[in-house]
Rosetta silent file (secondary structure, phi, psi, omega in degrees, C-alpha in Angstrom):
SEQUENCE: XXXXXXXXXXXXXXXXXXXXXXXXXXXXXXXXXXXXXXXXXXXXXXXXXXXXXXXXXXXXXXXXXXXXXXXXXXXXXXXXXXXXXXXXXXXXXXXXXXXXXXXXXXXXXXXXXXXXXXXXXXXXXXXXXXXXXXXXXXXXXXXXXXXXXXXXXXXXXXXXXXXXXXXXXXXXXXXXXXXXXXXXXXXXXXXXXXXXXXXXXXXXXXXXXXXXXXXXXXXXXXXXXXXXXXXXXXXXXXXXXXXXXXXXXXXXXXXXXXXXXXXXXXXXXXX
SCORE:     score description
SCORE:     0.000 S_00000001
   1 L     0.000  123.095 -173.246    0.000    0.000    0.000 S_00000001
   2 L  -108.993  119.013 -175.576    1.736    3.220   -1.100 S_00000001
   3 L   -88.093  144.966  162.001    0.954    6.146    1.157 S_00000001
   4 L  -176.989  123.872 -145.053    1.182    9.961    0.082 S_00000001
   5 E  -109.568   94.883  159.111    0.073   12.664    1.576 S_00000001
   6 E  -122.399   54.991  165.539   -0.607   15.681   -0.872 S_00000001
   7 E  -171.605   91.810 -147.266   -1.561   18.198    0.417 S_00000001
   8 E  -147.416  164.027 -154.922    0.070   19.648    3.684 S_00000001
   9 L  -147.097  118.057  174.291    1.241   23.618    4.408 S_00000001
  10 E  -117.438  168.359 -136.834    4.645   24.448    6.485 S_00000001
  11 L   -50.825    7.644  175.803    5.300   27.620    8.494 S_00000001
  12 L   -69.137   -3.118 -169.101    5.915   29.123    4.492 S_00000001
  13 L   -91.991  164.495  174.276    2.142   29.234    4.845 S_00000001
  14 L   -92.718  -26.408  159.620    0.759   32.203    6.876 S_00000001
  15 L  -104.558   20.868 -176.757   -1.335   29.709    8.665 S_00000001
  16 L   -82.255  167.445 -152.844    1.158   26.790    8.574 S_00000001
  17 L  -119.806  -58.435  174.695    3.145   25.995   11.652 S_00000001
  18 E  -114.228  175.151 -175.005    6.520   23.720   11.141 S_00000001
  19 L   -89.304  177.684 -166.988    9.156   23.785    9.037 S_00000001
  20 H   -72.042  -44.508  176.893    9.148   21.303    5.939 S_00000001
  21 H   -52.580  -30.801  152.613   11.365   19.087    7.570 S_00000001
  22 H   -55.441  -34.331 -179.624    8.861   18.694   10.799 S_00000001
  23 H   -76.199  -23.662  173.441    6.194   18.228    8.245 S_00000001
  24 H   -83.443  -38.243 -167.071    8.562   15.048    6.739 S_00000001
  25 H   -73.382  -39.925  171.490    9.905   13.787    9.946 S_00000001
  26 H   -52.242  -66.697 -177.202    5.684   13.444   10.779 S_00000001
  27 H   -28.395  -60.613 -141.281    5.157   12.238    7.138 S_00000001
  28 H   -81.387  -24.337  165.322    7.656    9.655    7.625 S_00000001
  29 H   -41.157  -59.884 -167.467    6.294    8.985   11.831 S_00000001
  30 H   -62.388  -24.988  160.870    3.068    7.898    9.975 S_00000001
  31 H    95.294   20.972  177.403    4.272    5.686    8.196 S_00000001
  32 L   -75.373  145.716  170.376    3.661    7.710    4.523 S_00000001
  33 L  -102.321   -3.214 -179.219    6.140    6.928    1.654 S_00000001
  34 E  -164.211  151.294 -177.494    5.799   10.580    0.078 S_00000001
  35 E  -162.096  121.310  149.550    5.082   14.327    1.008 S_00000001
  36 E  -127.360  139.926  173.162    4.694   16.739   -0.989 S_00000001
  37 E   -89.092  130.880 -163.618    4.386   20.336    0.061 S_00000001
  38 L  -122.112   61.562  171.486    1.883   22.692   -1.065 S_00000001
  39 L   -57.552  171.553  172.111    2.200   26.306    0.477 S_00000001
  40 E   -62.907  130.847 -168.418    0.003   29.020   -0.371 S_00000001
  41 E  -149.629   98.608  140.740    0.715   31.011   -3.472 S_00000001
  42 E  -135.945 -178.597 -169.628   -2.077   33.724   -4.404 S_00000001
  43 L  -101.429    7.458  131.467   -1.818   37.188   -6.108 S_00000001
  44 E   -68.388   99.468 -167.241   -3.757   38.308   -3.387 S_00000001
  45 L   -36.853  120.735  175.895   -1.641   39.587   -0.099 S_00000001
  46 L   -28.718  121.910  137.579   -3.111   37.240    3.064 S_00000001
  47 L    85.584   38.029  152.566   -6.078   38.470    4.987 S_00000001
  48 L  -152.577 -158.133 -140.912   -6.356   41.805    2.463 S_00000001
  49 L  -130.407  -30.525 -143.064   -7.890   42.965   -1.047 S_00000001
  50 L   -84.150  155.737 -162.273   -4.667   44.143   -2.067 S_00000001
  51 E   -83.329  139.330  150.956   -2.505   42.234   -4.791 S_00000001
  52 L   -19.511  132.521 -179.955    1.073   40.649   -3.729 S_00000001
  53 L   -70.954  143.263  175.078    3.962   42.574   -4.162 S_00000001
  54 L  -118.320  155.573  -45.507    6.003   41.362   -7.244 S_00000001
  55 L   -39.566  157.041  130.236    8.614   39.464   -7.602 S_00000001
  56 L   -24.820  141.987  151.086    7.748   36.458   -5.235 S_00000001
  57 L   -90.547   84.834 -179.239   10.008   34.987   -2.949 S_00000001
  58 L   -93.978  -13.624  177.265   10.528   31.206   -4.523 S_00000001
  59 H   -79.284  -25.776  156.106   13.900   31.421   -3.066 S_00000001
  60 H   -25.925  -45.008 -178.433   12.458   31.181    0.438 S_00000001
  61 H   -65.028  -66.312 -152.495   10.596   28.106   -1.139 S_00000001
  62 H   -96.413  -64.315 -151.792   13.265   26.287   -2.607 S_00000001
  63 H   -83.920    2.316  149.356   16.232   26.387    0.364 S_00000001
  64 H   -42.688  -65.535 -171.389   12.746   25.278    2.890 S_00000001
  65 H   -76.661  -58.622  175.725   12.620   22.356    0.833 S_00000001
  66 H   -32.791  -44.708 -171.510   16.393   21.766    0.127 S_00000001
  67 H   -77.766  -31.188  168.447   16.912   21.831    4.130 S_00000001
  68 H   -43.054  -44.308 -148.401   14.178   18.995    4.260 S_00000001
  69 H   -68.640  -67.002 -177.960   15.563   17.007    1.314 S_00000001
  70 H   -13.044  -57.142 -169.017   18.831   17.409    3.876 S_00000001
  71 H   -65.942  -37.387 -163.547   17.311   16.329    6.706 S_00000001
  72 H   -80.679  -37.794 -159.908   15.461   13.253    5.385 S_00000001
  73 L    67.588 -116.563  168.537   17.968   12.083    3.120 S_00000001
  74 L  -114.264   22.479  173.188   16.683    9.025    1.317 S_00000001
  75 L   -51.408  -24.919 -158.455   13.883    7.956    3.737 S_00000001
  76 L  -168.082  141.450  157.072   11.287    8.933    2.382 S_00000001
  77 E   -61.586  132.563 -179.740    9.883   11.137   -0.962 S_00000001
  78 E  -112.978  128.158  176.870    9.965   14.891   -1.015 S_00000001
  79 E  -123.615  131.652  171.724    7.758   16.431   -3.784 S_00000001
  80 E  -104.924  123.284  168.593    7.835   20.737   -3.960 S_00000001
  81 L  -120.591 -150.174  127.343    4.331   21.781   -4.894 S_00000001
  82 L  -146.405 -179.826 -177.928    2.009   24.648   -3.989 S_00000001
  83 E  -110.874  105.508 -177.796   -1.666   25.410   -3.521 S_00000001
  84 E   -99.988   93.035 -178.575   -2.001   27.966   -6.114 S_00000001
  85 E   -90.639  162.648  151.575   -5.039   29.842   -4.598 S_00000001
  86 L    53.849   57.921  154.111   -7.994   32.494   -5.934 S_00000001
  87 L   -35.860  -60.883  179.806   -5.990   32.696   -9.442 S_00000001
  88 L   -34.762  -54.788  153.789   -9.543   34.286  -10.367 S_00000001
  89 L   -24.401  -80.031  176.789   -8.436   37.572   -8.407 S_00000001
  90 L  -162.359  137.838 -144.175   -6.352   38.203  -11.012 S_00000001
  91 L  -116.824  -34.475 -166.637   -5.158   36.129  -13.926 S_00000001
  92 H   -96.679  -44.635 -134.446   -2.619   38.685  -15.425 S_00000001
  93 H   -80.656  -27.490 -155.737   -1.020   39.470  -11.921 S_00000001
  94 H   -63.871  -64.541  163.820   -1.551   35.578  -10.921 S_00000001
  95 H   -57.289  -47.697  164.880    1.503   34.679  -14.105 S_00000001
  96 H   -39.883  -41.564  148.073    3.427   37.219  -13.312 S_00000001
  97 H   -15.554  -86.928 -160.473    3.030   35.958   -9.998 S_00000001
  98 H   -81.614   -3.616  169.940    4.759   32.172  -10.889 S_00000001
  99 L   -40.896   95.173  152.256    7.810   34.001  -13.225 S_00000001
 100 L   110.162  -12.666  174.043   10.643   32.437  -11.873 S_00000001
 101 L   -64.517  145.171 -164.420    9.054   30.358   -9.801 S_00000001
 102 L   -75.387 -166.943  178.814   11.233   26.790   -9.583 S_00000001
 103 L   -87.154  112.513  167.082   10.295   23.538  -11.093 S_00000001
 104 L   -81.786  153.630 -178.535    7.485   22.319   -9.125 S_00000001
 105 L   -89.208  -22.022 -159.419    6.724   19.214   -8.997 S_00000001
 106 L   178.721  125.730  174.830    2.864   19.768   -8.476 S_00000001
 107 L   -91.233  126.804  166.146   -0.061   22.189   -8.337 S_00000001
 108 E  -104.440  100.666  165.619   -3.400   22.501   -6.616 S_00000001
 109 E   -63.748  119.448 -171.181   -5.643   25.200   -7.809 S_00000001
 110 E  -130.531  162.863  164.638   -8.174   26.416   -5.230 S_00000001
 111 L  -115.905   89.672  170.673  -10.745   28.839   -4.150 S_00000001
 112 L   -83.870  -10.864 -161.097  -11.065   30.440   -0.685 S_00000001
 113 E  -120.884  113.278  161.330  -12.372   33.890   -1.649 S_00000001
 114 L   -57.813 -174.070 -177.358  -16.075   34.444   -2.854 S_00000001
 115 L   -87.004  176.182  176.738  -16.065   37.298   -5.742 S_00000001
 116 H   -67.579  -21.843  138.313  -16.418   40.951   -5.632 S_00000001
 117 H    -7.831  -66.564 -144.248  -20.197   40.556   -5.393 S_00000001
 118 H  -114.542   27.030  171.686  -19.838   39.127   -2.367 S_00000001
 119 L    91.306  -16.685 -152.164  -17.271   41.494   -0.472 S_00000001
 120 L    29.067   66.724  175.727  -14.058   39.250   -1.862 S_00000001
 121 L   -90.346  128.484  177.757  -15.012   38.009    1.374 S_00000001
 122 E   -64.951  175.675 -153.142  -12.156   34.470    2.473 S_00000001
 123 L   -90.906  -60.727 -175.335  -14.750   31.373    3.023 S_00000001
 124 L   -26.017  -62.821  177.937  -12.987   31.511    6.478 S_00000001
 125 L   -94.570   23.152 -179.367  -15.232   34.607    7.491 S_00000001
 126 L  -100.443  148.539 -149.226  -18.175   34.243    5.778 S_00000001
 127 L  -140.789   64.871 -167.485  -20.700   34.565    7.885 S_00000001
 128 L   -63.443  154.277  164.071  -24.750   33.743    6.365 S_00000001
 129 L   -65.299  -57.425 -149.826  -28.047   34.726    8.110 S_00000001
 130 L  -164.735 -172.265 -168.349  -29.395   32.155    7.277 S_00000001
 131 H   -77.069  -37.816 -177.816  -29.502   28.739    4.760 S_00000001
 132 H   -21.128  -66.123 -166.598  -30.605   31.460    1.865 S_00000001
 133 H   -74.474  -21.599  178.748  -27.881   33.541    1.970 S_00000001
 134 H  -104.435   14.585  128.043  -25.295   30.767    2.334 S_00000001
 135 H   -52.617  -55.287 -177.005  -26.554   29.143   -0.684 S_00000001
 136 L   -82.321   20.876  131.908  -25.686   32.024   -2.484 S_00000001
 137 L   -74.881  -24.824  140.400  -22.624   32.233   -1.066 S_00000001
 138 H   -20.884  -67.219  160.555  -22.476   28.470   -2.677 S_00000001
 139 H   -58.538  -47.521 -165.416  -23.530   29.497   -6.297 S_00000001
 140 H   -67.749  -39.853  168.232  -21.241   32.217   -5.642 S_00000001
 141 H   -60.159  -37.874  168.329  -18.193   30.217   -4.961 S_00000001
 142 H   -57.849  -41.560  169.297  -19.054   27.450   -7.739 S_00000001
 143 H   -44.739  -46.014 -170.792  -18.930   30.325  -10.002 S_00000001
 144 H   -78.207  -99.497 -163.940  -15.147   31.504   -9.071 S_00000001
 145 H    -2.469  -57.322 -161.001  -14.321   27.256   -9.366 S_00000001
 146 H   -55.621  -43.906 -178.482  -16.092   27.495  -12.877 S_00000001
 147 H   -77.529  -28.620 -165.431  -13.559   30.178  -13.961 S_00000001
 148 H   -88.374   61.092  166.723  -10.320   29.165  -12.339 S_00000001
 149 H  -152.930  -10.227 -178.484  -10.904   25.923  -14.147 S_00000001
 150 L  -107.327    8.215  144.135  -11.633   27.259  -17.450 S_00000001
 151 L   -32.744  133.777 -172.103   -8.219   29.054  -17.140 S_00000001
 152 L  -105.185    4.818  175.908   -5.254   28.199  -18.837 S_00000001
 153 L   -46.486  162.969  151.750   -3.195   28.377  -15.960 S_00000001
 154 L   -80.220   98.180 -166.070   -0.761   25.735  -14.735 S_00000001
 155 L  -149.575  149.996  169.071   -2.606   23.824  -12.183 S_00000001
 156 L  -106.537  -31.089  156.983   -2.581   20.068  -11.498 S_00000001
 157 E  -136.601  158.804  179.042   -5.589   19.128   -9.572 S_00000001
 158 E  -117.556  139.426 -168.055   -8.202   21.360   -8.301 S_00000001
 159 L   -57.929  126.480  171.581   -8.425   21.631   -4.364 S_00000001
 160 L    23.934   76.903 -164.292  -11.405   20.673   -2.054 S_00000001
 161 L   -67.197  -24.070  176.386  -13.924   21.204   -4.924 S_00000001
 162 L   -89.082    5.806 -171.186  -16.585   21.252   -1.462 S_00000001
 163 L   -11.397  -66.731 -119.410  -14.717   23.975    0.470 S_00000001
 164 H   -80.833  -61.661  148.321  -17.309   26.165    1.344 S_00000001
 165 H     3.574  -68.183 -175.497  -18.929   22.730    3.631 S_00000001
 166 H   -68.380  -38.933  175.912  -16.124   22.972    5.961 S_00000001
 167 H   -91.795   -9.027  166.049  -17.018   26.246    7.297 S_00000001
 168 H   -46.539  -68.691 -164.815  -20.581   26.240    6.531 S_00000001
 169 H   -89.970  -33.777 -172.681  -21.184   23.249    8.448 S_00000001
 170 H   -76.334  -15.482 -169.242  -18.094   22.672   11.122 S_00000001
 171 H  -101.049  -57.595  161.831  -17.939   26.516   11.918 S_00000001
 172 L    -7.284  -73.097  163.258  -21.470   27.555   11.413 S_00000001
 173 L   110.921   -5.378  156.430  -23.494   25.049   12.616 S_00000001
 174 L   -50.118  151.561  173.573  -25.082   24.528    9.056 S_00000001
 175 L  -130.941   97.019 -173.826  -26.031   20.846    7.882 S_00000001
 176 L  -119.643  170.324  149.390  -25.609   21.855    4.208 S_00000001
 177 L  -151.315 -151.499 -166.539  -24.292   19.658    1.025 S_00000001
 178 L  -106.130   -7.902  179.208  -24.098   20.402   -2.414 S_00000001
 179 L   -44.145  139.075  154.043  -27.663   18.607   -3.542 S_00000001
 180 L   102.388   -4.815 -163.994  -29.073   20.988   -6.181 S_00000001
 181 L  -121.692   18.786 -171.670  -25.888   22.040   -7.589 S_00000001
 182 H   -31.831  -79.988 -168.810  -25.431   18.789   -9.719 S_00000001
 183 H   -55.911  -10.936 -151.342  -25.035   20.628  -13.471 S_00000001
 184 H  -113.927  -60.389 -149.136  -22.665   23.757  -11.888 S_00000001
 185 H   -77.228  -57.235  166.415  -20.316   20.804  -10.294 S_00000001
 186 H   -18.181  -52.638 -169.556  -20.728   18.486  -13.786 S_00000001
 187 H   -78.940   -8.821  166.727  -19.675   21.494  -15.565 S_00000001
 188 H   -64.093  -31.639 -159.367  -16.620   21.618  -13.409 S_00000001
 189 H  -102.949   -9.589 -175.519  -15.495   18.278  -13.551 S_00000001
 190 H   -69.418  -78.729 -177.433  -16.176   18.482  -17.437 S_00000001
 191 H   -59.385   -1.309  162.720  -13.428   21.101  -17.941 S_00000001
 192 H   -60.013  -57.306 -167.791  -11.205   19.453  -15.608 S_00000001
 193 H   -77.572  -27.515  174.732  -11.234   16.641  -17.479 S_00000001
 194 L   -79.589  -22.429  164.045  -10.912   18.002  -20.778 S_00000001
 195 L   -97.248    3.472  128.227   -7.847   20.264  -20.043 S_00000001
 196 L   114.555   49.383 -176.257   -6.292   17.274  -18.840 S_00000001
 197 L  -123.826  178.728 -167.291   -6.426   18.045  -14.987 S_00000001
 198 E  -156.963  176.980 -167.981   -7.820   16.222  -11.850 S_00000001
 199 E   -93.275  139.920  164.260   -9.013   16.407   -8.778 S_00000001
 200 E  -113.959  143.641  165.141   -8.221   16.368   -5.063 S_00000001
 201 E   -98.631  108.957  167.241   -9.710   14.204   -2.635 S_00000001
 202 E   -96.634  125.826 -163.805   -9.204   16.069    0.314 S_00000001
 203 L   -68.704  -52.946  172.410   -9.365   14.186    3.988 S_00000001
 204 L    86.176   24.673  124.031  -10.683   17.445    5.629 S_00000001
 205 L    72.025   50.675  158.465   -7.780   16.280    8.602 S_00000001
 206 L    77.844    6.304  174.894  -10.885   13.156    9.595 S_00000001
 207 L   -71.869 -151.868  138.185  -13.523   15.727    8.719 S_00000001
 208 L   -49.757  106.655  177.898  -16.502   15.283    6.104 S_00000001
 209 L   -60.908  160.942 -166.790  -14.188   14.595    3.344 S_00000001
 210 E  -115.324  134.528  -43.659  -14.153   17.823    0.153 S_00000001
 211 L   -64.921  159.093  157.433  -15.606   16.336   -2.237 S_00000001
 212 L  -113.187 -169.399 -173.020  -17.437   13.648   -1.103 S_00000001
 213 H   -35.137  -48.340  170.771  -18.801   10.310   -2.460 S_00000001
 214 H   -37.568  -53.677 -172.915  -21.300   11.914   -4.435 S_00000001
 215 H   -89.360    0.015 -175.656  -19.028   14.155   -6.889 S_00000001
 216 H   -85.728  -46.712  164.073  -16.070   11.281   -6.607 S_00000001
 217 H  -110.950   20.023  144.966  -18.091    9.436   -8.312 S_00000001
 218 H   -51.765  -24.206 -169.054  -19.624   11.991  -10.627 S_00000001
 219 H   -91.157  -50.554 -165.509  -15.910   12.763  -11.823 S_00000001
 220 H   -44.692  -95.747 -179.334  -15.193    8.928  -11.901 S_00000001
 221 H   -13.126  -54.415 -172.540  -18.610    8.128  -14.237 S_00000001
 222 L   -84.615   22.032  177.341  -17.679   11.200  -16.472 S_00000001
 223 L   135.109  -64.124 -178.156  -14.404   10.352  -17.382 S_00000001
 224 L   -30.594  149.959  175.478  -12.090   11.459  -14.607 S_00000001
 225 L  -145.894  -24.694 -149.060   -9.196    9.407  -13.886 S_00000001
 226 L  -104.058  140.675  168.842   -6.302   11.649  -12.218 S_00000001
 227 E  -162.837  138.358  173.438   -6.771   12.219   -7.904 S_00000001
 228 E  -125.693  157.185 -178.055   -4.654   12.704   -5.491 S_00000001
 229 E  -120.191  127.861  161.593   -5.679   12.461   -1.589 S_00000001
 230 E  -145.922  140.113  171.185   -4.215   15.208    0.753 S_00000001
 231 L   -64.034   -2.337 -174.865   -4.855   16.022    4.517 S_00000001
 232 L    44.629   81.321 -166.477   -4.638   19.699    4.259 S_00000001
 233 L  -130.689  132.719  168.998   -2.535   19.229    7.421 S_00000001
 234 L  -121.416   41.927 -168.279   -0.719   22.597    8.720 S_00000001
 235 L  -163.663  135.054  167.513    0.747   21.050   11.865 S_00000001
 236 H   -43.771  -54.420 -137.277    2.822   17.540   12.014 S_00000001
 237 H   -95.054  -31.251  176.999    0.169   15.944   14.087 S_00000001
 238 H  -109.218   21.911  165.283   -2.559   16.127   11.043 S_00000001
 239 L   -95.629  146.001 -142.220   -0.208   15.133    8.871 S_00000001
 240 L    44.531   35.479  179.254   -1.679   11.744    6.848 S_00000001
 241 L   -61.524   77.730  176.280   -4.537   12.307    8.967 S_00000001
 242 L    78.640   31.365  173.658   -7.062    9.503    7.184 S_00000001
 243 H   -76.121  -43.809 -178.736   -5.264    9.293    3.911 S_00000001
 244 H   -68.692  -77.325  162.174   -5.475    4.850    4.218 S_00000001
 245 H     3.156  -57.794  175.968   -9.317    5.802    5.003 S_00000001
 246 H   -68.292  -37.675  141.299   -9.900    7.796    1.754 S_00000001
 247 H   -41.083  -29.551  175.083   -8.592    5.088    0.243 S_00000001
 248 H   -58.065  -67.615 -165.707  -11.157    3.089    0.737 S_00000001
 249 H   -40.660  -56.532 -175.890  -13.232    5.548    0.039 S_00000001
 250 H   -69.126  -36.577 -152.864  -12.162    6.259   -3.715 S_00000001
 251 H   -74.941  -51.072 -175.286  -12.089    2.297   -4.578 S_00000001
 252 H   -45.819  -32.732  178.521  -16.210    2.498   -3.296 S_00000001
 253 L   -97.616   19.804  149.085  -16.337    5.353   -5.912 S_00000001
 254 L   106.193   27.980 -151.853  -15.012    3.175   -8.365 S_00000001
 255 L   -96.679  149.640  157.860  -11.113    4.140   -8.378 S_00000001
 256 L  -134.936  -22.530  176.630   -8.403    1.066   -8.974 S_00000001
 257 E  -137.011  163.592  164.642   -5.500    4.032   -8.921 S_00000001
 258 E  -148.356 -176.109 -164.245   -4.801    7.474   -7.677 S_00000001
 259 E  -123.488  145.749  141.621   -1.507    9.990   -8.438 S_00000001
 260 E  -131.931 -175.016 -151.948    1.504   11.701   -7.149 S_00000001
 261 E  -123.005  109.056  150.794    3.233   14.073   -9.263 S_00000001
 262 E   -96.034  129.021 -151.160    7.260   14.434  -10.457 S_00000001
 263 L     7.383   92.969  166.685    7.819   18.038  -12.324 S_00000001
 264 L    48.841    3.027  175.183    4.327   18.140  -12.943 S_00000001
 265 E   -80.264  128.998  160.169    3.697   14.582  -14.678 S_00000001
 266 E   -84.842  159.769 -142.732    1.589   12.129  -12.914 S_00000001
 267 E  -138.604  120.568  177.696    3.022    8.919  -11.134 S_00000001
 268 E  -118.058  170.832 -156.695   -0.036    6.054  -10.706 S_00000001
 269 E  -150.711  144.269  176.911   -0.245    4.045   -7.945 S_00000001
 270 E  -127.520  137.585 -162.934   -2.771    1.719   -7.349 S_00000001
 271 L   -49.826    0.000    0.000   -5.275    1.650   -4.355 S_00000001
């Protein structure tokens, strides 16, 4: 059984915690055969409106991950990704953005931010009256998904396609799902698949997994073939947090393999 944990955030994240090498030395505790790390990259500055300062710091990026590779030696795989979020912000600033950026091994493309509608309010702090309004924060986020997917961007899977769920329901106190929004995720999973991209199964660190059974195997049925499962883990202790678990979980939704990534080519594996 080949473990790999893809999708985990170290203190390069503004809400990450350890260094990459704490996040490997866990990785490797757990008994995972690969980690790859996937800080935060948007063209939007953390917790403001305003766009990221150009250039980036990828060198920050790169000797993080070098002093891991150090540490670990040849125990275990080290993959350099990132979670390339809220592209959708801006698209021009968002390339400019990865100039220069090193050879990653592996992308997630995500959403956290409804649109300017909606306040460019993060997911984190959205805050509904009532089930109304946090449907339409729902339409509103499938909307941003719809674009950063029809994007031409350099992305490898796209991230917790159910986001909006974890704070809906664990912070909230909502019992929501995604029922009714069948054709909006279908049209997602369409253009996934046709620009030759895939999906994350995200563990949700033992939560309600993002997506769940429903849309795994809506992606399966239409086509889909490429998923990778990551814990979103920003602390050693939730790292491969229900990754063997998820396994299961994709073979019930009709999976015989899932991926990890070397300079952006997927690597199958089979459940």
């Amino acid at each position: 059984m080949y473990l790999a944990d893809y999708h985990t955030h170290s203190r390069l994240s503004p809400d990450g915690r350890a260094s990459m090498a704490e996040m490997a030395k866990a990785a490797y505790q757990a008994g995972l055969h690969e980690i790859c790390f996937t800080d935060h990259v948007e063209p939007i500055s953390w917790g403001t409106g305003v766009l990221r300062p150009l250039p980036y710091d990828w060198g920050a990026l790169s000797r993080e991950f070098q002093e891991a590779r150090a540490e670990m030696g040849d125990r275990m795989t080290l993959r350099l990704g990132i979670e390339l979020g809220d592209a959708v912000q801006d698209f021009a600033h968002t390339e400019k953005l990865l100039e220069g950026c090193p050879g990653l091994d592996f992308v997630i493309g995500s959403i956290h931010m409804l649109s300017s509608a909606m306040g460019d309010m993060d997911l984190y702090n959205f805050q509904p009256r009532d089930e109304e309004e946090a449907h339409a924060g729902i339409r509103d986020y499938l909307e941003q998904v719809r674009r950063l997917t029809e994007w031409d961007g350099p992305f490898s899977v796209l991230g917790h396609l159910t986001l909006p769920l974890r704070y809906l329901n664990e912070l909230r106190g909502f019992h929501l799902t995604f029922d009714g929004y069948e054709k909006e995720v279908e049209q997602i999973l369409r253009s996934l698949i046709t620009k030759g991209r895939g999906l994350e199964l995200n563990t949700n660190r033992g939560n309600d997994p993002l997506p769940g059974a429903p849309w795994l195997k809506m992606y399966r049925e239409l086509g889909g073939e490429i998923i990778t499962i990551g814990s979103d883990a920003h602390v050693p202790a939730q790292v491969g947090c229900f990754i063997r678990e998820r396994r299961e979980l994709l073979k019930q939704c009709g999976f015989t393999k899932f991926c990890t990534f070397e300079k952006m080519q997927p690597i199958w594996h089979k459940l």
